Structure formats: C-alpha cells, structure tokens
GROMACS .gro file of C-alpha atoms in nm:
model
  306
    1MET     CA    1 -20.430  12.172  -4.912
    2VAL     CA    2 -20.436  12.456  -4.697
    3ASN     CA    3 -20.347  12.788  -4.783
    4LEU     CA    4 -20.230  13.056  -4.540
    5THR     CA    5 -20.162  13.418  -4.600
    6MET     CA    6 -19.994  13.678  -4.348
    7LEU     CA    7 -20.206  14.014  -4.360
    8GLY     CA    8 -20.000  14.150  -4.081
    9THR     CA    9 -19.666  14.081  -3.963
   10GLY     CA   10 -19.584  14.371  -3.751
   11GLY     CA   11 -19.592  14.407  -3.350
   12ASN     CA   12 -19.724  14.700  -3.131
   13VAL     CA   13 -19.814  14.944  -3.410
   14PRO     CA   14 -19.865  14.939  -3.769
   15SER     CA   15 -19.595  15.102  -4.008
   16PRO     CA   16 -19.565  15.176  -4.375
   17ASN     CA   17 -19.482  14.853  -4.477
   18ARG     CA   18 -19.640  14.641  -4.228
   19PHE     CA   19 -19.947  14.615  -4.065
   20CYS     CA   20 -20.063  14.494  -3.744
   21SER     CA   21 -20.098  14.094  -3.668
   22SER     CA   22 -20.352  13.902  -3.873
   23ALA     CA   23 -20.316  13.563  -4.057
   24PHE     CA   24 -20.565  13.429  -4.318
   25ILE     CA   25 -20.639  13.059  -4.372
   26ASN     CA   26 -20.839  12.930  -4.669
   27TYR     CA   27 -20.937  12.567  -4.642
   28LYS     CA   28 -21.186  12.398  -4.901
   29GLY     CA   29 -21.361  12.736  -4.946
   30LYS     CA   30 -21.383  12.773  -4.537
   31LYS     CA   31 -21.216  13.107  -4.473
   32MET     CA   32 -21.067  13.192  -4.121
   33LEU     CA   33 -20.853  13.475  -3.962
   34ILE     CA   34 -20.630  13.454  -3.659
   35ASP     CA   35 -20.599  13.782  -3.519
   36CYS     CA   36 -20.711  14.112  -3.677
   37GLY     CA   37 -20.491  14.401  -3.571
   38GLU     CA   38 -20.494  14.756  -3.742
   39GLY     CA   39 -20.468  14.733  -4.131
   40THR     CA   40 -20.625  14.377  -4.164
   41GLN     CA   41 -20.919  14.498  -4.380
   42ILE     CA   42 -20.669  14.714  -4.597
   43SER     CA   43 -20.464  14.382  -4.635
   44MET     CA   44 -20.747  14.157  -4.722
   45LYS     CA   45 -20.837  14.396  -5.003
   46ASN     CA   46 -20.513  14.351  -5.129
   47ILE     CA   47 -20.498  14.004  -5.163
   48GLY     CA   48 -20.876  14.004  -5.280
   49CYS     CA   49 -20.965  13.730  -5.008
   50GLY     CA   50 -21.337  13.868  -4.979
   51PHE     CA   51 -21.503  13.917  -4.658
   52LYS     CA   52 -21.830  13.793  -4.695
   53GLY     CA   53 -21.697  13.384  -4.646
   54ILE     CA   54 -21.507  13.468  -4.332
   55ASP     CA   55 -21.649  13.182  -4.085
   56LEU     CA   56 -21.430  13.168  -3.806
   57ILE     CA   57 -21.229  13.443  -3.626
   58MET     CA   58 -20.966  13.346  -3.365
   59ILE     CA   59 -20.796  13.604  -3.122
   60THR     CA   60 -20.487  13.545  -2.940
   61HIS     CA   61 -20.500  13.808  -2.672
   62LEU     CA   62 -20.682  14.159  -2.640
   63HIS     CA   63 -20.391  14.414  -2.704
   64GLY     CA   64 -20.462  14.655  -2.967
   65ASP     CA   65 -20.233  14.532  -3.235
   66HIS     CA   66 -20.398  14.203  -3.260
   67ILE     CA   67 -20.766  14.327  -3.208
   68ASN     CA   68 -20.782  14.696  -3.309
   69GLY     CA   69 -20.888  14.592  -3.658
   70LEU     CA   70 -21.199  14.400  -3.540
   71ILE     CA   71 -21.476  14.648  -3.499
   72GLY     CA   72 -21.429  14.773  -3.877
   73LEU     CA   73 -21.419  14.414  -4.013
   74LEU     CA   74 -21.725  14.305  -3.844
   75ALA     CA   75 -21.907  14.593  -3.943
   76THR     CA   76 -21.762  14.552  -4.328
   77ILE     CA   77 -21.845  14.177  -4.308
   78GLY     CA   78 -22.226  14.298  -4.263
   79ASN     CA   79 -22.216  14.519  -4.539
   80ALA     CA   80 -22.087  14.221  -4.766
   81GLU     CA   81 -22.412  14.084  -4.680
   82LYS     CA   82 -22.320  13.787  -4.468
   83ARG     CA   83 -22.592  13.600  -4.307
   84SER     CA   84 -22.459  13.292  -4.202
   85PRO     CA   85 -22.311  13.266  -3.850
   86LEU     CA   86 -21.961  13.378  -3.770
   87THR     CA   87 -21.749  13.238  -3.483
   88ILE     CA   88 -21.520  13.416  -3.280
   89ILE     CA   89 -21.259  13.237  -3.032
   90GLY     CA   90 -21.078  13.429  -2.770
   91PRO     CA   91 -20.918  13.452  -2.420
   92LYS     CA   92 -21.063  13.555  -2.099
   93GLY     CA   93 -21.259  13.884  -2.178
   94ILE     CA   94 -21.331  13.841  -2.546
   95LYS     CA   95 -21.713  13.830  -2.465
   96ARG     CA   96 -21.661  14.192  -2.256
   97ALA     CA   97 -21.461  14.328  -2.558
   98ILE     CA   98 -21.717  14.201  -2.830
   99MET     CA   99 -22.027  14.368  -2.640
  100ALA     CA  100 -21.830  14.686  -2.635
  101MET     CA  101 -21.778  14.711  -3.001
  102MET     CA  102 -22.166  14.639  -3.042
  103ILE     CA  103 -22.209  14.973  -2.940
  104LEU     CA  104 -22.101  15.126  -3.234
  105ILE     CA  105 -22.208  14.848  -3.478
  106GLU     CA  106 -22.531  14.755  -3.370
  107GLY     CA  107 -22.762  14.544  -3.589
  108LEU     CA  108 -22.529  14.311  -3.759
  109PRO     CA  109 -22.725  14.095  -4.009
  110TYR     CA  110 -22.536  13.753  -3.910
  111GLN     CA  111 -22.519  13.576  -3.587
  112LEU     CA  112 -22.200  13.587  -3.364
  113ASN     CA  113 -22.106  13.291  -3.149
  114ILE     CA  114 -21.835  13.377  -2.932
  115ILE     CA  115 -21.625  13.099  -2.739
  116GLU     CA  116 -21.441  13.234  -2.439
  117ASP     CA  117 -21.098  13.078  -2.315
  118PRO     CA  118 -21.150  12.726  -2.468
  119VAL     CA  119 -20.926  12.455  -2.309
  120GLY     CA  120 -20.805  12.148  -2.474
  121SER     CA  121 -20.927  12.041  -2.845
  122PHE     CA  122 -21.278  12.086  -3.006
  123SER     CA  123 -21.415  12.149  -3.347
  124ILE     CA  124 -21.684  12.398  -3.474
  125ASN     CA  125 -22.005  12.234  -3.603
  126ASP     CA  126 -22.013  12.415  -3.958
  127GLY     CA  127 -21.921  12.273  -4.285
  128HIS     CA  128 -21.566  12.210  -4.352
  129LEU     CA  129 -21.488  12.362  -4.007
  130LYS     CA  130 -21.578  12.012  -3.850
  131ASP     CA  131 -21.294  11.868  -4.056
  132ILE     CA  132 -21.053  12.109  -3.834
  133GLU     CA  133 -20.965  12.000  -3.478
  134ILE     CA  134 -20.878  12.325  -3.270
  135SER     CA  135 -20.649  12.317  -2.968
  136THR     CA  136 -20.525  12.597  -2.761
  137ILE     CA  137 -20.265  12.653  -2.522
  138ALA     CA  138 -20.216  12.930  -2.224
  139LEU     CA  139 -19.902  13.147  -2.294
  140ASP     CA  140 -19.673  13.370  -2.087
  141HIS     CA  141 -19.772  13.708  -2.171
  142SER     CA  142 -19.872  14.032  -2.001
  143THR     CA  143 -20.201  13.966  -2.036
  144GLU     CA  144 -20.437  13.627  -2.084
  145CYS     CA  145 -20.307  13.524  -2.424
  146ILE     CA  146 -20.357  13.174  -2.596
  147GLY     CA  147 -20.181  12.993  -2.890
  148TYR     CA  148 -20.345  12.787  -3.152
  149SER     CA  149 -20.322  12.492  -3.314
  150LEU     CA  150 -20.519  12.394  -3.596
  151TYR     CA  151 -20.527  12.011  -3.748
  152PHE     CA  152 -20.703  11.966  -4.065
  153LYS     CA  153 -20.826  11.588  -4.073
  154ARG     CA  154 -20.820  11.397  -4.387
  155ASN     CA  155 -21.075  11.162  -4.517
  156ARG     CA  156 -20.971  10.790  -4.525
  157LYS     CA  157 -20.955  10.640  -4.887
  158PHE     CA  158 -21.229  10.405  -5.005
  159CYS     CA  159 -21.112  10.028  -5.007
  160SER     CA  160 -21.268   9.813  -5.241
  161LYS     CA  161 -21.123   9.499  -5.038
  162ASN     CA  162 -21.248   9.586  -4.734
  163ALA     CA  163 -21.593   9.627  -4.885
  164ILE     CA  164 -21.583   9.308  -5.032
  165LYS     CA  165 -21.423   9.125  -4.705
  166ASN     CA  166 -21.748   9.262  -4.513
  167ASN     CA  167 -21.970   9.194  -4.777
  168VAL     CA  168 -22.103   9.518  -4.836
  169PRO     CA  169 -22.367   9.570  -5.102
  170LYS     CA  170 -22.214   9.749  -5.387
  171ALA     CA  171 -22.499   9.984  -5.375
  172LEU     CA  172 -22.383  10.125  -5.069
  173TRP     CA  173 -22.041  10.151  -5.112
  174SER     CA  174 -22.070  10.546  -5.218
  175HIS     CA  175 -22.276  10.606  -4.952
  176LEU     CA  176 -22.086  10.459  -4.664
  177GLN     CA  177 -21.762  10.641  -4.805
  178LYS     CA  178 -21.945  10.983  -4.745
  179GLY     CA  179 -21.995  10.885  -4.374
  180LYS     CA  180 -22.350  10.764  -4.355
  181SER     CA  181 -22.462  10.411  -4.193
  182TYR     CA  182 -22.731  10.172  -4.299
  183PHE     CA  183 -22.915   9.873  -4.166
  184VAL     CA  184 -23.029   9.674  -4.451
  185ASP     CA  185 -23.200   9.320  -4.434
  186ASP     CA  186 -23.099   9.277  -4.048
  187ASN     CA  187 -22.755   9.381  -4.120
  188SER     CA  188 -22.561   9.680  -4.002
  189TYR     CA  189 -22.318   9.881  -4.247
  190THR     CA  190 -22.067  10.132  -4.123
  191PRO     CA  191 -21.813  10.351  -4.308
  192ASP     CA  192 -21.552  10.156  -4.134
  193MET     CA  193 -21.640   9.845  -4.335
  194VAL     CA  194 -21.539  10.017  -4.681
  195LEU     CA  195 -21.269  10.280  -4.584
  196GLY     CA  196 -20.859  10.211  -4.565
  197ASP     CA  197 -20.635  10.333  -4.296
  198GLU     CA  198 -20.635  10.704  -4.134
  199ARG     CA  199 -20.419  10.909  -4.324
  200LYS     CA  200 -20.208  11.208  -4.189
  201GLY     CA  201 -20.360  11.543  -4.196
  202ILE     CA  202 -20.179  11.904  -4.164
  203LYS     CA  203 -20.105  12.062  -3.869
  204ILE     CA  204 -20.034  12.452  -3.843
  205SER     CA  205 -19.968  12.614  -3.506
  206TYR     CA  206 -19.972  12.999  -3.403
  207ILE     CA  207 -19.798  13.141  -3.120
  208THR     CA  208 -19.753  13.493  -3.024
  209ASP     CA  209 -19.704  13.680  -2.815
  210THR     CA  210 -19.490  13.494  -2.528
  211ARG     CA  211 -19.188  13.406  -2.376
  212PRO     CA  212 -19.054  13.035  -2.520
  213ILE     CA  213 -19.208  12.841  -2.240
  214ASN     CA  214 -19.166  12.435  -2.213
  215SER     CA  215 -19.511  12.372  -2.305
  216ILE     CA  216 -19.486  12.541  -2.656
  217VAL     CA  217 -19.266  12.246  -2.750
  218ASP     CA  218 -19.517  11.936  -2.725
  219PHE     CA  219 -19.785  12.200  -2.828
  220VAL     CA  220 -19.647  12.267  -3.171
  221ASN     CA  221 -19.482  11.909  -3.220
  222ASP     CA  222 -19.496  11.779  -3.552
  223SER     CA  223 -19.628  12.092  -3.702
  224ASP     CA  224 -19.632  12.138  -4.087
  225LEU     CA  225 -19.606  12.514  -4.030
  226PHE     CA  226 -19.525  12.665  -3.669
  227VAL     CA  227 -19.601  13.019  -3.722
  228CYS     CA  228 -19.440  13.237  -3.437
  229GLU     CA  229 -19.361  13.576  -3.298
  230ALA     CA  230 -19.031  13.679  -3.343
  231MET     CA  231 -19.047  14.062  -3.176
  232TYR     CA  232 -18.632  14.115  -3.179
  233GLY     CA  233 -18.400  13.984  -3.444
  234ASP     CA  234 -18.076  14.091  -3.239
  235ASP     CA  235 -17.965  13.849  -2.977
  236MET     CA  236 -17.876  14.130  -2.757
  237ASP     CA  237 -18.216  14.240  -2.729
  238ILE     CA  238 -18.287  13.918  -2.514
  239SER     CA  239 -18.340  14.150  -2.208
  240LYS     CA  240 -18.622  14.353  -2.378
  241ALA     CA  241 -18.762  14.031  -2.473
  242VAL     CA  242 -18.762  13.906  -2.113
  243LYS     CA  243 -18.906  14.246  -2.003
  244ASN     CA  244 -19.184  14.257  -2.250
  245LYS     CA  245 -19.246  13.896  -2.274
  246HIS     CA  246 -19.175  13.821  -2.639
  247MET     CA  247 -18.913  13.631  -2.812
  248THR     CA  248 -18.584  13.665  -3.024
  249PHE     CA  249 -18.527  13.491  -3.363
  250ARG     CA  250 -18.308  13.250  -3.199
  251GLU     CA  251 -18.557  13.178  -2.934
  252ALA     CA  252 -18.838  13.113  -3.180
  253ALA     CA  253 -18.614  12.909  -3.382
  254THR     CA  254 -18.533  12.703  -3.087
  255LEU     CA  255 -18.889  12.612  -3.024
  256ALA     CA  256 -18.911  12.517  -3.402
  257LYS     CA  257 -18.597  12.270  -3.367
  258ASN     CA  258 -18.699  12.126  -3.007
  259GLY     CA  259 -19.083  12.081  -3.171
  260ASN     CA  260 -18.941  11.886  -3.459
  261VAL     CA  261 -19.161  12.102  -3.698
  262LYS     CA  262 -19.110  12.108  -4.084
  263ASN     CA  263 -19.118  12.482  -4.120
  264LEU     CA  264 -19.101  12.788  -3.922
  265LEU     CA  265 -19.255  13.131  -4.070
  266LEU     CA  266 -19.148  13.402  -3.816
  267THR     CA  267 -19.394  13.712  -3.767
  268HIS     CA  268 -19.475  13.995  -3.507
  269PHE     CA  269 -19.172  14.215  -3.567
  270SER     CA  270 -19.098  14.495  -3.355
  271PRO     CA  271 -19.121  14.860  -3.563
  272SER     CA  272 -18.747  14.892  -3.436
  273VAL     CA  273 -18.665  14.589  -3.681
  274GLU     CA  274 -18.719  14.734  -4.026
  275LYS     CA  275 -18.521  14.460  -4.216
  276PRO     CA  276 -18.608  14.123  -4.032
  277ASP     CA  277 -18.394  13.971  -4.332
  278TYR     CA  278 -18.084  14.113  -4.178
  279PHE     CA  279 -18.111  13.879  -3.856
  280ALA     CA  280 -18.240  13.564  -4.047
  281GLU     CA  281 -17.936  13.391  -3.995
  282ASN     CA  282 -17.986  13.412  -3.593
  283ALA     CA  283 -18.261  13.182  -3.672
  284SER     CA  284 -18.176  12.966  -3.967
  285SER     CA  285 -17.873  12.881  -3.771
  286VAL     CA  286 -18.068  12.701  -3.510
  287PHE     CA  287 -18.335  12.606  -3.755
  288GLU     CA  288 -18.281  12.565  -4.123
  289ASN     CA  289 -18.617  12.576  -4.264
  290THR     CA  290 -18.695  12.925  -4.140
  291ILE     CA  291 -18.923  13.153  -4.331
  292ILE     CA  292 -18.893  13.530  -4.269
  293GLY     CA  293 -19.257  13.654  -4.273
  294TYR     CA  294 -19.370  13.964  -4.452
  295ASP     CA  295 -19.725  14.095  -4.534
  296GLY     CA  296 -19.874  13.920  -4.841
  297ILE     CA  297 -19.679  13.619  -4.813
  298SER     CA  298 -19.885  13.321  -4.900
  299LEU     CA  299 -19.776  12.921  -4.839
  300GLU     CA  300 -19.970  12.620  -4.968
  301ILE     CA  301 -19.943  12.362  -4.703
  302ALA     CA  302 -19.986  12.015  -4.875
  303TYR     CA  303 -20.091  11.677  -4.724
  304PRO     CA  304 -19.788  11.469  -4.626
  305ASP     CA  305 -19.784  11.241  -4.940
  306LYS     CA  306 -19.877  11.487  -5.193
   0.00000   0.00000   0.00000
C-alpha cells in the first residue's frame, strides 16, 4: 500500500487556505516529496509526517511555487538529526539551484545526492526505494519542467509447487524467496525456482505545470492515481491556460480519460479559484473518478487485488 498526502495544492503564491505545491508519499516507511513550495514545512508539521525520514525529493521545475520551501526544509531535516543520504531529482538547473542554497545552509550533516535532468526509467539503490521505478517526461511549460511516474513494484508470491517441481531443498525455500541465490552440491538455485507469477504493482503519476501535450497520455496510462495540475476551473479561462502554459479542469480530466487512469486528483489551483469544488463538474463530466484536491487530503492506494 502507498499513502499520498497533498501538502500544498496552490499555484503561484500561498494563500490562507492553500500552501504551494507539494506532495508527501509514504511507502513501507520510506518518505518522499514531490515539489517543495512555500508552506511545505508547516503542512508537514500539521500532518505529523516528520522530517528525519525524508529520503527522496523530486522537483518538477524551478519556479518559486515549487521550490521556495526547499532551502528551509533542508536545514530542518539536518536539525532533525538526519545522517543518511538524501537524493534530490530535478530538471536542468537543479544542481546550480542547490549550490546557491548551500551558501545559506553550509554544513549539512547528511549527504546530498543530486540527479539532474534524468531521462527514461531508473531506481534509487537505497532500501525500499529500490522497489520504486521512477520515470520522467519533458513537459510544456515556460521553463524546463518534468513530470514523474512512480511504479511501486510488488514481490512475487512463494509457490511451493514450483519449489517441488524444481527439486529445491526445503532449507533454501525462505532464502530464495528473499531474493538470494545458492550453489549447492553442483546445483544452482535461484529465486525464480520458488516464486509464482509477477504481480501488478501500484502506479502514481504526477504532472504539473504544463499544457496537455499528447505524450502525457501514454506516460500516465493505467495509473492507479493521476495527480494533475488544474490551474483554471472555468472553461472560459482557456486563453489564460494557453498563455501561461497551464491546464483547465476539463483538460486535465480529458488526459485522465484518454490515459485510462483509475482516479484523478486535481491540484495546483490558481489563487483566483477560491472554491475549486464549484468547478468540479467541468472535470467529472469528462472523467467520473475525479477528486478535487485540498491541503491535507490523504489517499491510500492499495495493490490491485486488495
């Protein structure tokens, strides 16, 4: 199971009711952030997720409403006595941005690993983060911007029939199930010999800030949860969306429909959209399983057969 909590659902600037963009993900004790806008630390304290356990931060782009909270958060994480490495992923320019921040927060007690402008799919070699396949996509915004898709892999079940068929000694069953391989009495034993079929994992996609380009549809395809920007609720604001390279509720919902996702969570609302629920039908009429996000909303995404 994966838990996702929206720490901030506002675009451009924070408001009394909405902090800027940030999402918190908890998976088997591994804690991750996507974006870190102004107000992220306060929202984290409100939900009690803690700072020390943050292992991975993914930044979509370098506009202030997505990164201005990072400098303070990095310092707070250090004050929380984190000593294990922290990985930050971001678009072109992320290394330079982090170097600038280091002028004000020298001497962090933990190592920063920075991955700039990644292409394709990859995993982080760190505990349960190894179970997550991270994919990125180039988006259409006014600056370098990337979207993220996280696929949380699922372990295969132990299959005694396969173990018996392959003449695997019982003493090795539990070890092979954990992924270890053995060579005993001139015979090689591998995990595949005791495991069943592959099981579908959980896919979460996160897209902001961008126009609704065609490549997004394939990228988010079959997502269990699609988190998408919805800067403007009113269909009449399409000209603003085009000019500022953002989306309307209806455009986000159309991507969800064409991408065959299970659930759509809208976020990144313009300060002018004081009550996003008022425009909910503009999205739900296109894609029924639409959720209007708000600061603090928390969703649990279970494996498909749960």
